[in-house]
Coordinates of C-alpha atoms and ligand atoms in Angstrom, one line a residue:
Chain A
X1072 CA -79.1 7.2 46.4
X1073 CA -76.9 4.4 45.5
X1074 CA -74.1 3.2 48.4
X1075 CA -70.8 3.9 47.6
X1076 CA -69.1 0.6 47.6
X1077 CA -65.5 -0.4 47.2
X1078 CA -65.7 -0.7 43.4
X1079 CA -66.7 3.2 43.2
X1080 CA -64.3 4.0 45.8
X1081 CA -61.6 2.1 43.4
X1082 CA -63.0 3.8 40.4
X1083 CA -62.9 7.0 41.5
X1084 CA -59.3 6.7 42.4
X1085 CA -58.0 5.7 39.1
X1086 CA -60.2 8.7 37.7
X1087 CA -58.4 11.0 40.3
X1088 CA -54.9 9.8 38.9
X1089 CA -55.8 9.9 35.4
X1090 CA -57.4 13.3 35.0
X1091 CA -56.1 15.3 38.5
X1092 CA -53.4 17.5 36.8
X1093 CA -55.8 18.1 33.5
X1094 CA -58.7 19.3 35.7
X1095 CA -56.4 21.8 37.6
X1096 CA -55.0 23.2 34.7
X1097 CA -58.1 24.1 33.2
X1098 CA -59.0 25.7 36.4
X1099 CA -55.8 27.5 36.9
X1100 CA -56.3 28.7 33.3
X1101 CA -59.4 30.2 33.3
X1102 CA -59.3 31.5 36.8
X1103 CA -55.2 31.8 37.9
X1104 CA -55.7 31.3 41.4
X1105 CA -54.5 27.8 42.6
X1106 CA -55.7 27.4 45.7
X1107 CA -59.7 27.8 44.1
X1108 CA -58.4 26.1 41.3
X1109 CA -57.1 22.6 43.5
X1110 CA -60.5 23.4 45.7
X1111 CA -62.8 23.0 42.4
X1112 CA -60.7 19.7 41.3
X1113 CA -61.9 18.6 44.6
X1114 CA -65.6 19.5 43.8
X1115 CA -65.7 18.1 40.6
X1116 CA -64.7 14.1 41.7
X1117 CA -67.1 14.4 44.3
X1118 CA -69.8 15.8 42.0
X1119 CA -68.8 13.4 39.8
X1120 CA -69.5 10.6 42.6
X1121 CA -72.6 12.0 43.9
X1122 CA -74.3 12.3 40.0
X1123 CA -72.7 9.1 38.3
X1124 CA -75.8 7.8 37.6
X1125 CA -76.0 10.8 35.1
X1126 CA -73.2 8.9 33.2
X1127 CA -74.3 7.6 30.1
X1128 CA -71.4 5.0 28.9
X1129 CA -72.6 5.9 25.1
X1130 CA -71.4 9.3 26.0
X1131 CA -67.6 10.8 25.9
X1132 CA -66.6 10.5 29.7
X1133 CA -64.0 13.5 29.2
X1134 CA -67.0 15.5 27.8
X1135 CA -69.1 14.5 30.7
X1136 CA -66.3 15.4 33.2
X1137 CA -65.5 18.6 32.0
X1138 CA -69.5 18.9 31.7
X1139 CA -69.2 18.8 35.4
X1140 CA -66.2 21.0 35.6
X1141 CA -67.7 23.7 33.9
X1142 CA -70.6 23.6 36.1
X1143 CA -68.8 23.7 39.1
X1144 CA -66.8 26.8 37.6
X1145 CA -69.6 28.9 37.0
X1146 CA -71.1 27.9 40.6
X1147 CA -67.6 29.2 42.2
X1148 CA -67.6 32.0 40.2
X1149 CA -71.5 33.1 41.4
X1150 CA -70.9 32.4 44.9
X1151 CA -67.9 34.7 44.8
X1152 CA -69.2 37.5 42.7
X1153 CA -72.1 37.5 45.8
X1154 CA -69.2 37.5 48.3
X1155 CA -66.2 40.0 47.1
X1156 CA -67.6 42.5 44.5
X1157 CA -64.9 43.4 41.6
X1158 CA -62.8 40.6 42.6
X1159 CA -62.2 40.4 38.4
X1160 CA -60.6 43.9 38.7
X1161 CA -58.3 43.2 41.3
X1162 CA -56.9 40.6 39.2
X1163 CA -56.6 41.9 36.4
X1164 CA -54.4 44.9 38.2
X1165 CA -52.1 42.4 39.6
X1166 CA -48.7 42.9 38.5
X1167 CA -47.8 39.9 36.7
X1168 CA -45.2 37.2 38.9
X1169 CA -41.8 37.2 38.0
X1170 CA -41.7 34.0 36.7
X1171 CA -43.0 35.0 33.8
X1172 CA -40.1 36.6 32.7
X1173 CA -38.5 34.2 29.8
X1174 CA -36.3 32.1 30.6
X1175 CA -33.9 31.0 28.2
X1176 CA -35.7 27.2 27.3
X1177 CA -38.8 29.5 27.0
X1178 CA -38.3 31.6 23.9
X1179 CA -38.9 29.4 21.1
X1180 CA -38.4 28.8 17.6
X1181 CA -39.6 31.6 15.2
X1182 CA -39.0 34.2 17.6
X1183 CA -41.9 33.1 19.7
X1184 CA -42.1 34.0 23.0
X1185 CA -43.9 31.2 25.2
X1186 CA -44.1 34.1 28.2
X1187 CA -45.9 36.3 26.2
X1188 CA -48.3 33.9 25.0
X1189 CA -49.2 32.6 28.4
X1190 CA -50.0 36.4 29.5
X1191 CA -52.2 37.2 25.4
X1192 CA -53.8 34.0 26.3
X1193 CA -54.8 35.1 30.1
X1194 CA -56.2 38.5 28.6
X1195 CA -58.3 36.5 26.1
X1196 CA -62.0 36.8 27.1
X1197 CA -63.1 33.9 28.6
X1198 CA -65.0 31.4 26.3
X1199 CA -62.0 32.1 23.8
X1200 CA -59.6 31.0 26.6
X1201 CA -61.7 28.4 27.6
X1202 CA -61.7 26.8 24.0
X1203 CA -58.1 27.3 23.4
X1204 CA -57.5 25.1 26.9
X1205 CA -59.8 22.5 26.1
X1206 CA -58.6 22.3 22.4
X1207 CA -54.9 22.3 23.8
X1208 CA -54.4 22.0 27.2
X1209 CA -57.0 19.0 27.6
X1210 CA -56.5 17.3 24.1
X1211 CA -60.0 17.6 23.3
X1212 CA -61.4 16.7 20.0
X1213 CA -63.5 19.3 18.5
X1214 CA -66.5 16.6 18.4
X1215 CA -66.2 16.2 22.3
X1216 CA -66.1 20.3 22.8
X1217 CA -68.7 20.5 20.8
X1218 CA -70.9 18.1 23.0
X1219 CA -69.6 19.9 25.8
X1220 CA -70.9 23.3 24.5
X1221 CA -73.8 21.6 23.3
X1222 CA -73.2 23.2 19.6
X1223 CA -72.6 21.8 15.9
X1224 CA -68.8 21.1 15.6
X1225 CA -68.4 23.3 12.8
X1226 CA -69.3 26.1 14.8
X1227 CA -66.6 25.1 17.2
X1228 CA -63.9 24.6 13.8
X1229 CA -64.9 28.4 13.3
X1230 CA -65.1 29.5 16.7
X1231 CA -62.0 28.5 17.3
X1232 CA -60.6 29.9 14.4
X1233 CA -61.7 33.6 15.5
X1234 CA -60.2 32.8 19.2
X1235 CA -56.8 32.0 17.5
X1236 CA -56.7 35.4 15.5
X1237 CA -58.6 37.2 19.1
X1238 CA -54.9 35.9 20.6
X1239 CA -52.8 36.8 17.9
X1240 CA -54.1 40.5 18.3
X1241 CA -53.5 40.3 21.8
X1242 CA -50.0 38.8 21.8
X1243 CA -49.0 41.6 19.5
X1244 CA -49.9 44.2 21.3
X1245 CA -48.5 42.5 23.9
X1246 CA -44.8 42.4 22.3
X1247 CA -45.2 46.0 21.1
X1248 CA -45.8 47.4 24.5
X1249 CA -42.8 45.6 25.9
X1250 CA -40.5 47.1 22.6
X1251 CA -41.9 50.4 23.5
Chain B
X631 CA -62.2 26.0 -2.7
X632 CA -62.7 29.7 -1.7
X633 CA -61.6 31.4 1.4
X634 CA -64.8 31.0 3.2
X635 CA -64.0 27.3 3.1
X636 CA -60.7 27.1 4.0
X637 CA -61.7 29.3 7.3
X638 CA -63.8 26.4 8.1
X639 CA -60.6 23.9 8.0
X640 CA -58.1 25.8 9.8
X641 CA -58.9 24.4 13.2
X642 CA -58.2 20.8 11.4
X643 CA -55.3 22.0 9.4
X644 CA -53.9 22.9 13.0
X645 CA -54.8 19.9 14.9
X646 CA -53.5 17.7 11.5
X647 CA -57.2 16.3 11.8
X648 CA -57.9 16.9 7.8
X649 CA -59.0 14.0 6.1
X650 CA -56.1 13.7 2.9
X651 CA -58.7 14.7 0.1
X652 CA -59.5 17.8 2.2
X653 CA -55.6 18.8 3.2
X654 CA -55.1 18.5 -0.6
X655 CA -57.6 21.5 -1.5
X656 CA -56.5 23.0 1.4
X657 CA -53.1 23.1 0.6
X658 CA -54.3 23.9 -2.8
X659 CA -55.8 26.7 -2.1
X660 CA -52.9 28.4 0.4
X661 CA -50.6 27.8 -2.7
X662 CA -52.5 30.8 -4.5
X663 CA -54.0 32.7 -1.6
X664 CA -51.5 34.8 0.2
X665 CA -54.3 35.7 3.0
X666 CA -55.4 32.4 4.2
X667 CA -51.8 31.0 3.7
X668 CA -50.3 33.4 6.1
X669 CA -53.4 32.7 8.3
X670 CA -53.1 29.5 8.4
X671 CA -49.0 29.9 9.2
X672 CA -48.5 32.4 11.5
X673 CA -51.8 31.3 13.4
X674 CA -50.9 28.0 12.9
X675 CA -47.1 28.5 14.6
X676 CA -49.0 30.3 17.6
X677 CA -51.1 27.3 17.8
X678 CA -47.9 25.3 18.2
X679 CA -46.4 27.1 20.9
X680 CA -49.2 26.9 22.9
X681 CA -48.6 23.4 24.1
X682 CA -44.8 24.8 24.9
X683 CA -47.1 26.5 28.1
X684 CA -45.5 24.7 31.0
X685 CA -48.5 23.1 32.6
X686 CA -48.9 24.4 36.0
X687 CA -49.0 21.3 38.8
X688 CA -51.0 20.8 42.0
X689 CA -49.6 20.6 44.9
X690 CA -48.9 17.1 46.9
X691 CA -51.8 18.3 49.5
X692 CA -54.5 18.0 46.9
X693 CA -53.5 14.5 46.4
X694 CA -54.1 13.8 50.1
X695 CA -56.8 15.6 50.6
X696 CA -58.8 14.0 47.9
X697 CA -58.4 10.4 49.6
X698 CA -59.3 11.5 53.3
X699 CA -62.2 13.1 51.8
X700 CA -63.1 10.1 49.9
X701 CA -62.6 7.7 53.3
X702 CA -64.9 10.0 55.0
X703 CA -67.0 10.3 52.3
X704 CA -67.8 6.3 52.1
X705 CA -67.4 5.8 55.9
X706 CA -70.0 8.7 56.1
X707 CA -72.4 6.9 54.4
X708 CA -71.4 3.0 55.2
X709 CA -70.9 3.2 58.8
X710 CA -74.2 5.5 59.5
X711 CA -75.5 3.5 62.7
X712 CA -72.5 3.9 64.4
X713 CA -73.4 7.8 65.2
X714 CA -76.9 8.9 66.4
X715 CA -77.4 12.1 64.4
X716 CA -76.6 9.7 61.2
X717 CA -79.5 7.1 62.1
X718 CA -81.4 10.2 62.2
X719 CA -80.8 11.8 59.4
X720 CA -81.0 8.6 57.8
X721 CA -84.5 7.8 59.7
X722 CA -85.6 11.0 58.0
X723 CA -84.4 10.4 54.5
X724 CA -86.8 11.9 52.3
X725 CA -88.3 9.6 49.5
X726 CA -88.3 12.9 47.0
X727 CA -85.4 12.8 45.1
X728 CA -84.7 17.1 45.2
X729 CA -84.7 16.1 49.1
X730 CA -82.5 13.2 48.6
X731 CA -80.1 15.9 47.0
X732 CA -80.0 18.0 49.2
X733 CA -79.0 15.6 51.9
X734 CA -76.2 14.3 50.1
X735 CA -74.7 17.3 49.9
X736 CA -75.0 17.5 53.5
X737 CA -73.6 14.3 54.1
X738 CA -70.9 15.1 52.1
X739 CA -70.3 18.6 54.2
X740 CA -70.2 16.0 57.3
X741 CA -68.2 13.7 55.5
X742 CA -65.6 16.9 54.9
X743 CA -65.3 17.8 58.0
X744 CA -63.8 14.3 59.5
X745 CA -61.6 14.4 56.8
X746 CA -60.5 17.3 57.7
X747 CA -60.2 16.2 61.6
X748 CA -58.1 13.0 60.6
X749 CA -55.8 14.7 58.4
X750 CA -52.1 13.8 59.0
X751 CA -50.0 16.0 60.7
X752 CA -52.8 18.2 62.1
X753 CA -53.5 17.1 65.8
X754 CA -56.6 16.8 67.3
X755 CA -57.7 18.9 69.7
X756 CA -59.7 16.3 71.3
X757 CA -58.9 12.9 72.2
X758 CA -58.8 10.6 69.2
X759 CA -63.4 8.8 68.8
X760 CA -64.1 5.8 68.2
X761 CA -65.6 7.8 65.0
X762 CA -61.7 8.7 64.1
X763 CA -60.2 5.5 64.7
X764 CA -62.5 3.7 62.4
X765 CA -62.1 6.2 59.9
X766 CA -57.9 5.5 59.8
X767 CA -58.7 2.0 59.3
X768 CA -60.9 3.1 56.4
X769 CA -58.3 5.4 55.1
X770 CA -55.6 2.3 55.1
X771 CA -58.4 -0.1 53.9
X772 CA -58.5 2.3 50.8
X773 CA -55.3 2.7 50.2
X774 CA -55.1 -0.9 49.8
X775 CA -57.8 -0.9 47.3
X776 CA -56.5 2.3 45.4
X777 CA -53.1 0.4 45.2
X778 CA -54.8 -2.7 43.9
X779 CA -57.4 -1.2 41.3
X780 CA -54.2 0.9 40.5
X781 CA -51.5 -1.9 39.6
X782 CA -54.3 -3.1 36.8
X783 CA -54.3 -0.3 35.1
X784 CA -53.3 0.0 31.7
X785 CA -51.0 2.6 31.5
X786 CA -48.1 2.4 33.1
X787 CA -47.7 5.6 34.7
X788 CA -50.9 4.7 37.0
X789 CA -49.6 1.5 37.5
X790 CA -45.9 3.3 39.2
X791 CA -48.6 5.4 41.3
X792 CA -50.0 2.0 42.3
X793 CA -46.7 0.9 43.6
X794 CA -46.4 4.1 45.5
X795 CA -49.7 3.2 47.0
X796 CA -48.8 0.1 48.2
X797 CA -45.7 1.0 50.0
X798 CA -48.5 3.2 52.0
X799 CA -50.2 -0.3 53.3
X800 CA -49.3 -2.5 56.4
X801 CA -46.5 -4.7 55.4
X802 CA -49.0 -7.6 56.7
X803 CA -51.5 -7.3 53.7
X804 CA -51.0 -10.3 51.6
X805 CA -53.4 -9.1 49.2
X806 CA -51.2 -6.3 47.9
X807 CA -47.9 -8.5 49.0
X808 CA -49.0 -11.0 45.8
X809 CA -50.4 -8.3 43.9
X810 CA -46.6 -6.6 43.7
X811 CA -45.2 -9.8 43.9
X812 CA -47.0 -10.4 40.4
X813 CA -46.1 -7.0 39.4
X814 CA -42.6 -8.1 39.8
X815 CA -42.9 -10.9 37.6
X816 CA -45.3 -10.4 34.9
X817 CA -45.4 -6.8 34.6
X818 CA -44.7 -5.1 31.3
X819 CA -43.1 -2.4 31.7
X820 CA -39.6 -2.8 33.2
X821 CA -38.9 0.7 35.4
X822 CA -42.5 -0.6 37.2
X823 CA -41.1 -4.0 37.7
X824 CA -37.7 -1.7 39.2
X825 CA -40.5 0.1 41.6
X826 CA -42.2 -3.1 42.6
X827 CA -38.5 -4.4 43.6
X828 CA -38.1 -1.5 45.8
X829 CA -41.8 -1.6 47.0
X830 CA -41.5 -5.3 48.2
X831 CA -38.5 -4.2 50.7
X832 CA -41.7 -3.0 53.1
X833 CA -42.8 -6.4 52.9
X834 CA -39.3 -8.1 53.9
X835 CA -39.9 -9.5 56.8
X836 CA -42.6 -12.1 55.2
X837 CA -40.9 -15.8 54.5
X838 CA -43.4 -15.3 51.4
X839 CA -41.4 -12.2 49.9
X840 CA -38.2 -14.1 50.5
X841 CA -38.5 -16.9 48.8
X842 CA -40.5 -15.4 45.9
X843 CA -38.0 -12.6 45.2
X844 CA -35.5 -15.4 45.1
X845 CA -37.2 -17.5 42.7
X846 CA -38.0 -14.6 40.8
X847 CA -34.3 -14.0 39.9
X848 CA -34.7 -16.8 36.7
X849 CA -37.9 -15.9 35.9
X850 CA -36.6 -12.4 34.9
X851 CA -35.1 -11.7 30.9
X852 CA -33.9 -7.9 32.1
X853 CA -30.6 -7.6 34.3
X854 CA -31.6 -4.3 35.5
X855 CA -34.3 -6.1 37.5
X856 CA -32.1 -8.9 38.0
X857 CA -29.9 -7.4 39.7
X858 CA -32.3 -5.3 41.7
X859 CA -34.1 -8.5 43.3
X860 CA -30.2 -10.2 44.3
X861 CA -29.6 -6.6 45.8
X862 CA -32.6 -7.0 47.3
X863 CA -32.0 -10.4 49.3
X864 CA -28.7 -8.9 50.6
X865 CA -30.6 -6.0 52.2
X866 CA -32.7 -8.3 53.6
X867 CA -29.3 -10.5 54.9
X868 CA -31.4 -13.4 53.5
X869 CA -29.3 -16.4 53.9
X870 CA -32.0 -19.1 52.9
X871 CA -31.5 -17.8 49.5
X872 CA -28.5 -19.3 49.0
X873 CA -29.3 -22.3 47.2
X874 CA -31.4 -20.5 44.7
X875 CA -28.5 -17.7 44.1
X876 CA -26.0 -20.5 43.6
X877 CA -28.6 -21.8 40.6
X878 CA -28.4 -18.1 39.0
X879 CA -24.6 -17.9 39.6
X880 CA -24.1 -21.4 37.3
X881 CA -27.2 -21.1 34.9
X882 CA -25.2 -20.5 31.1
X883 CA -28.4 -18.7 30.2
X884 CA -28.5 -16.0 32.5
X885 CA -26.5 -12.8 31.8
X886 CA -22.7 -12.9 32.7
X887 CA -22.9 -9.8 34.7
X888 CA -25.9 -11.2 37.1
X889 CA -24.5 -14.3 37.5
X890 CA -21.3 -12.4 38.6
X891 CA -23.9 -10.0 41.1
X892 CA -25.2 -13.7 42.2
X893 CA -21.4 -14.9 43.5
X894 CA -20.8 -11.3 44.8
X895 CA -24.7 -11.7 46.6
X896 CA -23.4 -15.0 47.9
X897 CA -20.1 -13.7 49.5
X898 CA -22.1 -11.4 51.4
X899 CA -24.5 -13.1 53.1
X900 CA -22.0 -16.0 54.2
Ligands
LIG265 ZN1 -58.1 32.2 0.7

């Protein structure tokens, strides 16, 4: 293993300030629990120190980060299926927090309620929600998710396509149970 | 183009990532098709609000703890013959690389755990090690480097969270000293020259800052900074900046208002 000298030490810093906040948003997304969410961020820079010799600089570096992000999600999310069964169910039976009650800079144009949304786009199964956050959350270019999934782009174009109408089912049903 | 194909160009219509030829068709196509227009518009205004999600923020701690894990992390593995169970887990480094794994990530559990014992605010329970000691001067030696590697960055938000870093240094490191002290000067963006003003206060009691803040005054073309650097020479009750404040409070081609700030500055520290 290569020593960790001061120029990795300086490198990983500036990646730490650059892509912090975007690496716990896609955690909080796909699993809404910040204190695992700010424990993967962690994870991933120090995976990403310990395999940077997997870097290839031909390669997107966002791709390969969230390569590594992904990774480490799907490790988390083992280890605690092993260690508290139906952990999924208990979350999805929360009541939701009071914050996400609109507020009034919330409700947007065209009637569109940006409360709502967040909560269609939590109940969205979770490689939809996981697309829909990399596509807008992380400001990812379909090539890069598609080297990420490790699929043709195309199929990403059209897979995100469904995931939008998957959440414009949800977010209906959504507003209809709150009219009712 | 039939509906089939303009499924396939949604994503791109949304992300306005259609090359002009295609958006043509595209748009072509919605014109007579009331399915894929009201597709592409009610989807397509959902799409919108999605970035109006507020994004949800880490808290400060993260921050922290990513640093004193990254200090242990390279003092784990730099300082190893300090400790005797390092030489021997280095003595028994394996030459297979799945071994060589493996070890890391035990290095890195050890490395975790001092972290976690130098932490700020938590005490220790036993008297401060040699081990611990070195590891604060790692922790400050980093936060020197992290301020440096940050205040050449290119975008200017990273280079503000490289003057917070440096405020975090001793005020006797000269390296960061004439790293903000170029900040000041020859930095583009004008609320991190503001930050580096306030920054260099911590290094006030240096000759060095003195006189460079002082000379910096001329150098300047904003008065915003301007004025910050003369407001900064009367906090420091710098009276051997007189001279060069009486340059600034005559020179026709600095702005009236600083020039007034200079006289004012010069009042003060009499
Ligand atoms: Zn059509």
């Amino acid at each position: 293993m290569a020593q960790v000298g001061s120029g990795d030490v300086a490198k990983m810093a500036v990646l730490f300030e650059r892509h912090n906040r975007g690496l716990f948003r896609y955690f909080v997304s796909l699993n809404r629990n910040r204190e695992l969410s700010e424990d993967l961020v962690q994870d991933v820079f120090f995976r990403m120190l310990r395999y940077r010799a997997s870097y290839d600089p031909n390669q997107s570096f966002t791709a390969w980060m969230y390569q590594i992000a992904r990774n480490a999600n799907v490790d988390q999310a083992q280890k605690r299926r092993a260690e508290v069964v139906g952990i999924d169910e208990f979350d999805d039976r929360r009541p939701e927090p009071a914050s996400d009650a609109p507020g009034p800079e919330e409700t947007v144009a065209k009637g569109q309620d940006v409360a709502l949304l967040k909560r269609a786009l939590d109940r969205l199964p979770s490689d939809k929600k996981e697309l829909l956050v990399l596509a807008r959350f992380q400001d990812m270019k379909y090539e890069e998710i598609a080297s990420l999934l490790g699929c043709e782009v195309g199929t990403v174009k059209v897979r995100v396509f469904r995931a939008m109408r998957a959440l414009e089912e949800i977010y209906h049903t959504l507003s209809k149970e709150r009219t009712a | 183009m039939n509906c089939e194909e303009s499924k396939m160009l949604l994503a791109d219509y949304w992300a306005q990532t259609l090359s002009e030829t295609k958006e043509l068709e595209f748009d072509a196509h919605i014109a007579t098709c009331d399915l894929c227009r009201t597709d592409a518009e009610r989807l397509g205004a959902l799409w919108t609000s999605l970035s109006k999600i507020p994004a949800e923020e880490p808290s400060p701690a993260l921050r922290t703890r990513f640093y004193d894990t990254l200090a242990a992390y390279r003092h784990g593995l730099e300082a190893a013959p300090r400790a005797s169970w390092k030489e021997r887990i280095l003595a028994l480094w394996p030459r297979q690389p799945a071994f060589q794994m493996g070890l890391s990530f035990a290095l890195l559990a050890i490395g975790v755990g001092i972290g976690y014992t130098a932490r700020p605010g938590v005490k220790p329970v036993e008297p401060e090690t040699q081990e611990v000691a070195a590891l604060r001067g790692e922790v400050t030696n980093m936060r020197q480097m992290v301020a440096l590697s940050l205040l050449q960055q290119q975008s200017a938000s990273e280079r503000l969270r490289g003057v917070s870093y440096a405020v975090q240094v001793p005020s006797s490191d000269t390296e960061v000293l004439s790293a903000l002290l170029k900040t000041v000067n020859q930095d583009a963006n004008v609320n991190v020259r503001l930050q580096a003003v306030d920054a260099l206060h911590q290094f006030g009691a240096s000759p060095v800052t003195r006189t460079a803040v002082a000379q910096s005054i001329g150098k300047q073309d904003t008065p915003l900074v301007q004025i910050a650097l003369i407001d900064l020479l009367v906090d420091l009750k710098d009276k051997d900046s007189a001279p060069e404040l009486m340059k600034v409070s005559s020179d026709e081609k600095i702005d009236a208002a600083v020039r007034q700030h200079a006289k004012w500055a010069l009042g003060k520290l009499q």
